[in-house]
Amino acid sequence: MLCDLLLFFSLFNFSSGFLIPELQNVHLYVSPTGSDLNVGTDASNPMRTLHRAIQRISEPDIQNKNIWIELMEGYHDLNSTLVINHRNDYRRITIRAYQNQKVHVTGGKRIPSNQFTKVTDPSILQRLSPEAQKHVLQTKLSDAGITDIGQIVPYGKYILRQAPLEIFENGFPLTLSRWPNYGFINITNVPSGHRYSTVFQYNSDRPKKWANQSDIWVYGY
Ligand SMILES: *[C@@H]1O[C@H](CO)[C@@H](O)[C@H](O)[C@H]1NC(C)=O
Ligand SMILES: *[C@@H]1O[C@H](CO)[C@@H](O)[C@H](O)[C@H]1NC(C)=O
Ligand SMILES: *[C@@H]1O[C@H](CO)[C@@H](O)[C@H](O)[C@H]1NC(C)=O
């Protein structure tokens, strides 16, 4: 009887946390304007990247402490997948906005509007309709630090694949350049009469402007 009672108490103690020591808290500060050379434990000398903060967690001076990663105001643009390996570790790791500051964690890069200029290259302009010409802007992605654009591939519609790089304007995804902008034009004739023929006719001059392009996509049925 006594033995049962002891067992009961020790289980109770464990589940209510008495056997787990209270851990100290450490705050690590990360700011887009910080430096990864900083140790990051002081809000006035933050680290720069979330990746560095995650790496920092397992360094000897803060092992066995609960970690609060405090993200400071601004855009934290991740340049690769953030991997948090937190197995066999009973401390708590919290990533949050420091003092409710306005924090964005993104996988993208922002291109400020002042990096866009008007299109002046005549060979590009002649592809555009006269009404559109003065409205089309261009930018050099490499100037914004974007050097790997991967490959643009079809996705969705029964094709299970990760979406390729996309461009967002003020939070909304842009469509690839296309015509017509909405809907479809009709196929007017398939000369071979064969269902799977890739030669077909349509009633428009518009696609002629893109005649020299070598990577045209057509979608239809
Ligand atoms: C990400 O940026 C860090 C510097 O912040 C750099 O050391 C690292 O090589 C970059 N990783 C990739 C995949 O570009
Ligand atoms: C395509 O053909 C259909 C049926 O003939 C017609 O109703 C529709 O208006 C046509 N669409 C265009 C864009 O010409
Ligand atoms: C295609 O390229 C040729 C030769 O460079 C040029 O003369 C012609 O204007 C171009 N046409 C279009 C539609 O871009």
Tab-separated table of C-alpha atoms and ligand atoms in Angstrom:
chain	number	residue	atom	x	y	z
A	1	MET	CA	0.000	0.000	0.000
A	2	LEU	CA	2.741	2.408	0.972
A	3	CYS	CA	4.668	1.492	-2.127
A	4	ASP	CA	1.727	2.307	-4.402
A	5	LEU	CA	1.298	5.651	-2.773
A	6	LEU	CA	4.947	6.600	-3.318
A	7	LEU	CA	4.741	5.664	-6.932
A	8	PHE	CA	1.667	7.805	-7.295
A	9	PHE	CA	3.412	10.824	-5.814
A	10	SER	CA	6.487	10.549	-7.910
A	11	LEU	CA	4.419	10.364	-11.092
A	12	PHE	CA	2.427	13.336	-9.976
A	13	ASN	CA	5.574	15.334	-9.293
A	14	PHE	CA	6.991	14.545	-12.674
A	15	SER	CA	3.928	15.519	-14.605
A	16	SER	CA	3.571	18.809	-12.789
A	17	GLY	CA	7.118	19.723	-13.668
A	18	PHE	CA	8.910	19.558	-10.321
A	19	LEU	CA	11.650	17.355	-11.663
A	20	ILE	CA	12.459	19.695	-14.525
A	21	PRO	CA	14.636	22.585	-13.412
A	22	GLU	CA	13.447	26.085	-14.204
A	23	LEU	CA	15.601	27.313	-17.048
A	24	GLN	CA	17.027	30.763	-17.368
A	25	ASN	CA	15.844	32.913	-20.241
A	26	VAL	CA	18.119	34.375	-22.874
A	27	HIS	CA	16.967	36.958	-25.396
A	28	LEU	CA	18.654	37.091	-28.781
A	29	TYR	CA	18.001	40.187	-30.864
A	30	VAL	CA	17.908	40.154	-34.650
A	31	SER	CA	17.564	43.254	-36.792
A	32	PRO	CA	17.882	43.710	-40.571
A	33	THR	CA	20.301	46.512	-39.732
A	34	GLY	CA	22.325	44.455	-37.235
A	35	SER	CA	25.514	42.464	-37.738
A	36	ASP	CA	26.089	38.738	-37.499
A	37	LEU	CA	29.349	39.480	-35.737
A	38	ASN	CA	27.378	40.618	-32.681
A	39	VAL	CA	26.590	38.108	-29.926
A	40	GLY	CA	23.070	39.454	-30.093
A	41	THR	CA	22.125	39.351	-26.409
A	42	ASP	CA	21.738	43.089	-26.222
A	43	ALA	CA	18.985	44.962	-28.056
A	44	SER	CA	21.295	47.775	-29.097
A	45	ASN	CA	23.740	45.383	-30.809
A	46	PRO	CA	21.525	42.867	-32.600
A	47	MET	CA	22.526	40.134	-35.002
A	48	ARG	CA	21.442	40.525	-38.618
A	49	THR	CA	20.005	37.176	-39.662
A	50	LEU	CA	17.579	34.658	-38.269
A	51	HIS	CA	19.911	31.962	-39.593
A	52	ARG	CA	22.692	33.227	-37.371
A	53	ALA	CA	20.366	33.350	-34.365
A	54	ILE	CA	19.352	29.714	-34.894
A	55	GLN	CA	23.006	28.714	-35.171
A	56	ARG	CA	23.746	30.707	-32.030
A	57	ILE	CA	21.244	28.647	-29.958
A	58	SER	CA	23.639	25.752	-29.621
A	59	GLU	CA	26.670	27.789	-28.629
A	60	PRO	CA	28.068	26.972	-25.159
A	61	ASP	CA	27.239	30.244	-23.364
A	62	ILE	CA	23.492	29.843	-23.864
A	63	GLN	CA	23.006	26.107	-23.833
A	64	ASN	CA	20.322	24.830	-21.450
A	65	LYS	CA	18.555	28.149	-21.436
A	66	ASN	CA	15.178	29.063	-22.820
A	67	ILE	CA	15.666	31.211	-25.877
A	68	TRP	CA	13.581	34.144	-27.029
A	69	ILE	CA	14.550	35.233	-30.503
A	70	GLU	CA	13.416	38.832	-30.725
A	71	LEU	CA	12.889	39.980	-34.298
A	72	MET	CA	13.209	43.728	-34.612
A	73	GLU	CA	11.380	45.973	-37.035
A	74	GLY	CA	11.805	45.503	-40.769
A	75	TYR	CA	12.096	42.827	-43.415
A	76	HIS	CA	13.866	39.611	-42.519
A	77	ASP	CA	14.381	38.151	-45.993
A	78	LEU	CA	15.569	34.559	-45.714
A	79	ASN	CA	17.953	33.499	-48.460
A	80	SER	CA	17.550	29.771	-47.805
A	81	THR	CA	15.305	27.413	-45.858
A	82	LEU	CA	15.539	27.931	-42.115
A	83	VAL	CA	16.230	24.606	-40.409
A	84	ILE	CA	15.687	24.366	-36.655
A	85	ASN	CA	17.078	21.145	-35.253
A	86	HIS	CA	15.554	20.988	-31.841
A	87	ARG	CA	15.526	17.303	-30.995
A	88	ASN	CA	16.635	16.035	-27.554
A	89	ASP	CA	16.363	19.543	-26.254
A	90	TYR	CA	13.795	20.318	-23.567
A	91	ARG	CA	14.261	24.054	-23.428
A	92	ARG	CA	11.837	26.410	-25.068
A	93	ILE	CA	12.680	28.360	-28.197
A	94	THR	CA	10.391	31.216	-29.126
A	95	ILE	CA	10.677	33.403	-32.194
A	96	ARG	CA	8.585	36.556	-31.979
A	97	ALA	CA	8.320	40.193	-32.953
A	98	TYR	CA	10.215	42.248	-30.398
A	99	GLN	CA	7.812	44.500	-28.493
A	100	ASN	CA	5.194	43.978	-31.209
A	101	GLN	CA	7.290	45.832	-33.733
A	102	LYS	CA	6.293	45.569	-37.396
A	103	VAL	CA	8.231	42.548	-38.557
A	104	HIS	CA	8.105	40.674	-41.860
A	105	VAL	CA	9.779	37.322	-42.418
A	106	THR	CA	9.900	36.598	-46.131
A	107	GLY	CA	11.550	34.309	-48.641
A	108	GLY	CA	11.803	37.088	-51.181
A	109	LYS	CA	13.694	40.208	-52.025
A	110	ARG	CA	12.184	43.647	-52.282
A	111	ILE	CA	12.902	45.851	-55.262
A	112	PRO	CA	12.289	49.509	-54.469
A	113	SER	CA	10.255	51.369	-57.082
A	114	ASN	CA	13.135	53.780	-57.758
A	115	GLN	CA	15.085	50.909	-59.290
A	116	PHE	CA	12.644	50.766	-62.201
A	117	THR	CA	13.203	52.791	-65.367
A	118	LYS	CA	11.251	53.305	-68.578
A	119	VAL	CA	11.875	50.906	-71.432
A	120	THR	CA	13.857	52.580	-74.233
A	121	ASP	CA	15.201	49.626	-76.246
A	122	PRO	CA	13.389	49.876	-79.636
A	123	SER	CA	13.352	46.116	-80.147
A	124	ILE	CA	11.445	45.699	-76.897
A	125	LEU	CA	9.168	48.675	-77.547
A	126	GLN	CA	8.052	47.342	-80.920
A	127	ARG	CA	6.604	44.274	-79.212
A	128	LEU	CA	4.347	46.491	-77.140
A	129	SER	CA	1.199	48.184	-78.255
A	130	PRO	CA	1.551	51.970	-78.573
A	131	GLU	CA	-0.766	52.567	-75.587
A	132	ALA	CA	1.378	50.292	-73.412
A	133	GLN	CA	4.817	51.530	-74.463
A	134	LYS	CA	5.094	54.464	-72.107
A	135	HIS	CA	3.829	52.492	-69.135
A	136	VAL	CA	6.186	49.533	-69.207
A	137	LEU	CA	9.035	49.651	-66.703
A	138	GLN	CA	12.146	47.548	-66.406
A	139	THR	CA	14.698	46.700	-63.739
A	140	LYS	CA	17.825	44.608	-63.554
A	141	LEU	CA	17.264	41.755	-61.121
A	142	SER	CA	20.963	41.296	-60.458
A	143	ASP	CA	21.101	44.872	-59.097
A	144	ALA	CA	18.607	43.753	-56.449
A	145	GLY	CA	20.772	40.751	-55.597
A	146	ILE	CA	18.602	38.272	-57.496
A	147	THR	CA	20.919	36.162	-59.591
A	148	ASP	CA	19.232	32.772	-59.586
A	149	ILE	CA	15.758	32.938	-61.059
A	150	GLY	CA	15.524	29.181	-61.426
A	151	GLN	CA	13.336	27.959	-64.216
A	152	ILE	CA	9.851	29.088	-65.072
A	153	VAL	CA	7.804	25.922	-65.471
A	154	PRO	CA	4.096	25.158	-65.671
A	155	TYR	CA	2.545	24.140	-62.373
A	156	GLY	CA	-0.891	23.562	-60.916
A	157	LYS	CA	-3.686	21.977	-62.970
A	158	TYR	CA	-2.702	18.396	-62.052
A	159	ILE	CA	1.012	19.196	-62.258
A	160	LEU	CA	2.430	18.722	-58.775
A	161	ARG	CA	5.456	20.908	-58.607
A	162	GLN	CA	6.792	23.725	-56.528
A	163	ALA	CA	5.780	27.081	-57.936
A	164	PRO	CA	8.693	28.867	-59.601
A	165	LEU	CA	9.919	32.307	-58.620
A	166	GLU	CA	7.117	34.838	-58.698
A	167	ILE	CA	6.910	38.606	-58.696
A	168	PHE	CA	4.583	40.400	-56.321
A	169	GLU	CA	3.554	44.008	-56.573
A	170	ASN	CA	2.405	45.521	-53.297
A	171	GLY	CA	1.598	42.048	-52.020
A	172	PHE	CA	-0.223	40.732	-55.093
A	173	PRO	CA	1.261	38.170	-57.495
A	174	LEU	CA	1.710	39.368	-61.080
A	175	THR	CA	0.860	37.173	-64.041
A	176	LEU	CA	3.390	36.288	-66.678
A	177	SER	CA	3.148	38.505	-69.716
A	178	ARG	CA	0.282	37.058	-71.724
A	179	TRP	CA	-2.275	37.732	-74.382
A	180	PRO	CA	-5.199	37.992	-74.268
A	181	ASN	CA	-4.953	39.398	-70.743
A	182	TYR	CA	-8.147	37.563	-69.835
A	183	GLY	CA	-9.788	34.537	-71.377
A	184	PHE	CA	-8.855	32.989	-74.680
A	185	ILE	CA	-9.085	33.590	-78.393
A	186	ASN	CA	-10.710	30.975	-80.531
A	187	ILE	CA	-8.912	28.491	-82.739
A	188	THR	CA	-10.569	29.131	-86.097
A	189	ASN	CA	-9.163	26.226	-88.029
A	190	VAL	CA	-6.926	23.185	-87.670
A	191	PRO	CA	-5.739	22.593	-91.269
A	192	SER	CA	-4.821	18.929	-90.802
A	193	GLY	CA	-8.160	18.255	-89.192
A	194	HIS	CA	-6.273	16.169	-86.679
A	195	ARG	CA	-7.134	16.474	-83.024
A	196	TYR	CA	-3.546	16.551	-81.702
A	197	SER	CA	-2.102	18.794	-84.409
A	198	THR	CA	0.111	21.637	-83.227
A	199	VAL	CA	-0.662	23.712	-86.326
A	200	PHE	CA	-3.731	25.843	-85.967
A	201	GLN	CA	-5.124	29.166	-87.111
A	202	TYR	CA	-6.572	32.032	-85.164
A	203	ASN	CA	-7.970	35.386	-86.081
A	204	SER	CA	-5.471	38.005	-84.846
A	205	ASP	CA	-2.278	39.839	-85.846
A	206	ARG	CA	-1.255	40.424	-82.310
A	207	PRO	CA	1.087	37.430	-81.704
A	208	LYS	CA	3.153	38.503	-84.743
A	209	LYS	CA	4.851	41.114	-82.601
A	210	TRP	CA	6.560	38.334	-80.662
A	211	ALA	CA	7.729	36.508	-83.773
A	212	ASN	CA	11.405	36.510	-82.807
A	213	GLN	CA	10.914	35.037	-79.385
A	214	SER	CA	12.221	31.518	-78.960
A	215	ASP	CA	10.362	30.589	-75.761
A	216	ILE	CA	6.687	31.174	-76.403
A	217	TRP	CA	4.082	29.248	-74.432
A	218	VAL	CA	0.648	28.500	-75.767
A	219	TYR	CA	-2.147	27.023	-73.766
A	220	GLY	CA	-5.308	25.822	-75.340
A	221	TYR	CA	-7.757	23.061	-75.971
B	1	LIG	C1	22.786	33.795	-47.140
B	1	LIG	O1	23.331	34.977	-46.625
B	1	LIG	C2	24.458	34.780	-45.789
B	1	LIG	C3	24.888	36.124	-45.270
B	1	LIG	O2	23.845	36.705	-44.602
B	1	LIG	C4	25.567	34.099	-46.546
B	1	LIG	O3	26.638	33.840	-45.673
B	1	LIG	C5	25.067	32.807	-47.136
B	1	LIG	O4	26.038	32.246	-47.936
B	1	LIG	C6	23.822	33.067	-47.951
B	1	LIG	N1	23.274	31.786	-48.388
B	1	LIG	C7	22.833	31.588	-49.629
B	1	LIG	C8	22.271	30.237	-49.922
B	1	LIG	O5	22.873	32.455	-50.483
B	2	LIG	C1	-15.276	32.168	-79.578
B	2	LIG	O1	-16.294	31.428	-80.160
B	2	LIG	C2	-17.500	31.414	-79.396
B	2	LIG	C3	-18.482	30.455	-80.027
B	2	LIG	O2	-18.379	30.463	-81.414
B	2	LIG	C4	-18.030	32.809	-79.285
B	2	LIG	O3	-19.213	32.853	-78.523
B	2	LIG	C5	-16.979	33.694	-78.624
B	2	LIG	O4	-17.424	35.024	-78.594
B	2	LIG	C6	-15.664	33.592	-79.369
B	2	LIG	N1	-14.660	34.267	-78.566
B	2	LIG	C7	-13.827	35.156	-79.074
B	2	LIG	C8	-12.853	35.754	-78.110
B	2	LIG	O5	-13.859	35.477	-80.258
B	3	LIG	C1	12.810	39.933	-85.906
B	3	LIG	O1	14.184	40.040	-86.117
B	3	LIG	C2	14.527	40.646	-87.377
B	3	LIG	C3	16.047	40.548	-87.548
B	3	LIG	O2	16.709	40.895	-86.360
B	3	LIG	C4	14.022	42.078	-87.384
B	3	LIG	O3	14.327	42.688	-88.613
B	3	LIG	C5	12.523	42.068	-87.162
B	3	LIG	O4	12.056	43.391	-87.045
B	3	LIG	C6	12.161	41.301	-85.914
B	3	LIG	N1	10.723	41.188	-85.844
B	3	LIG	C7	10.046	41.217	-84.702
B	3	LIG	C8	8.591	41.109	-84.834
B	3	LIG	O5	10.589	41.345	-83.609
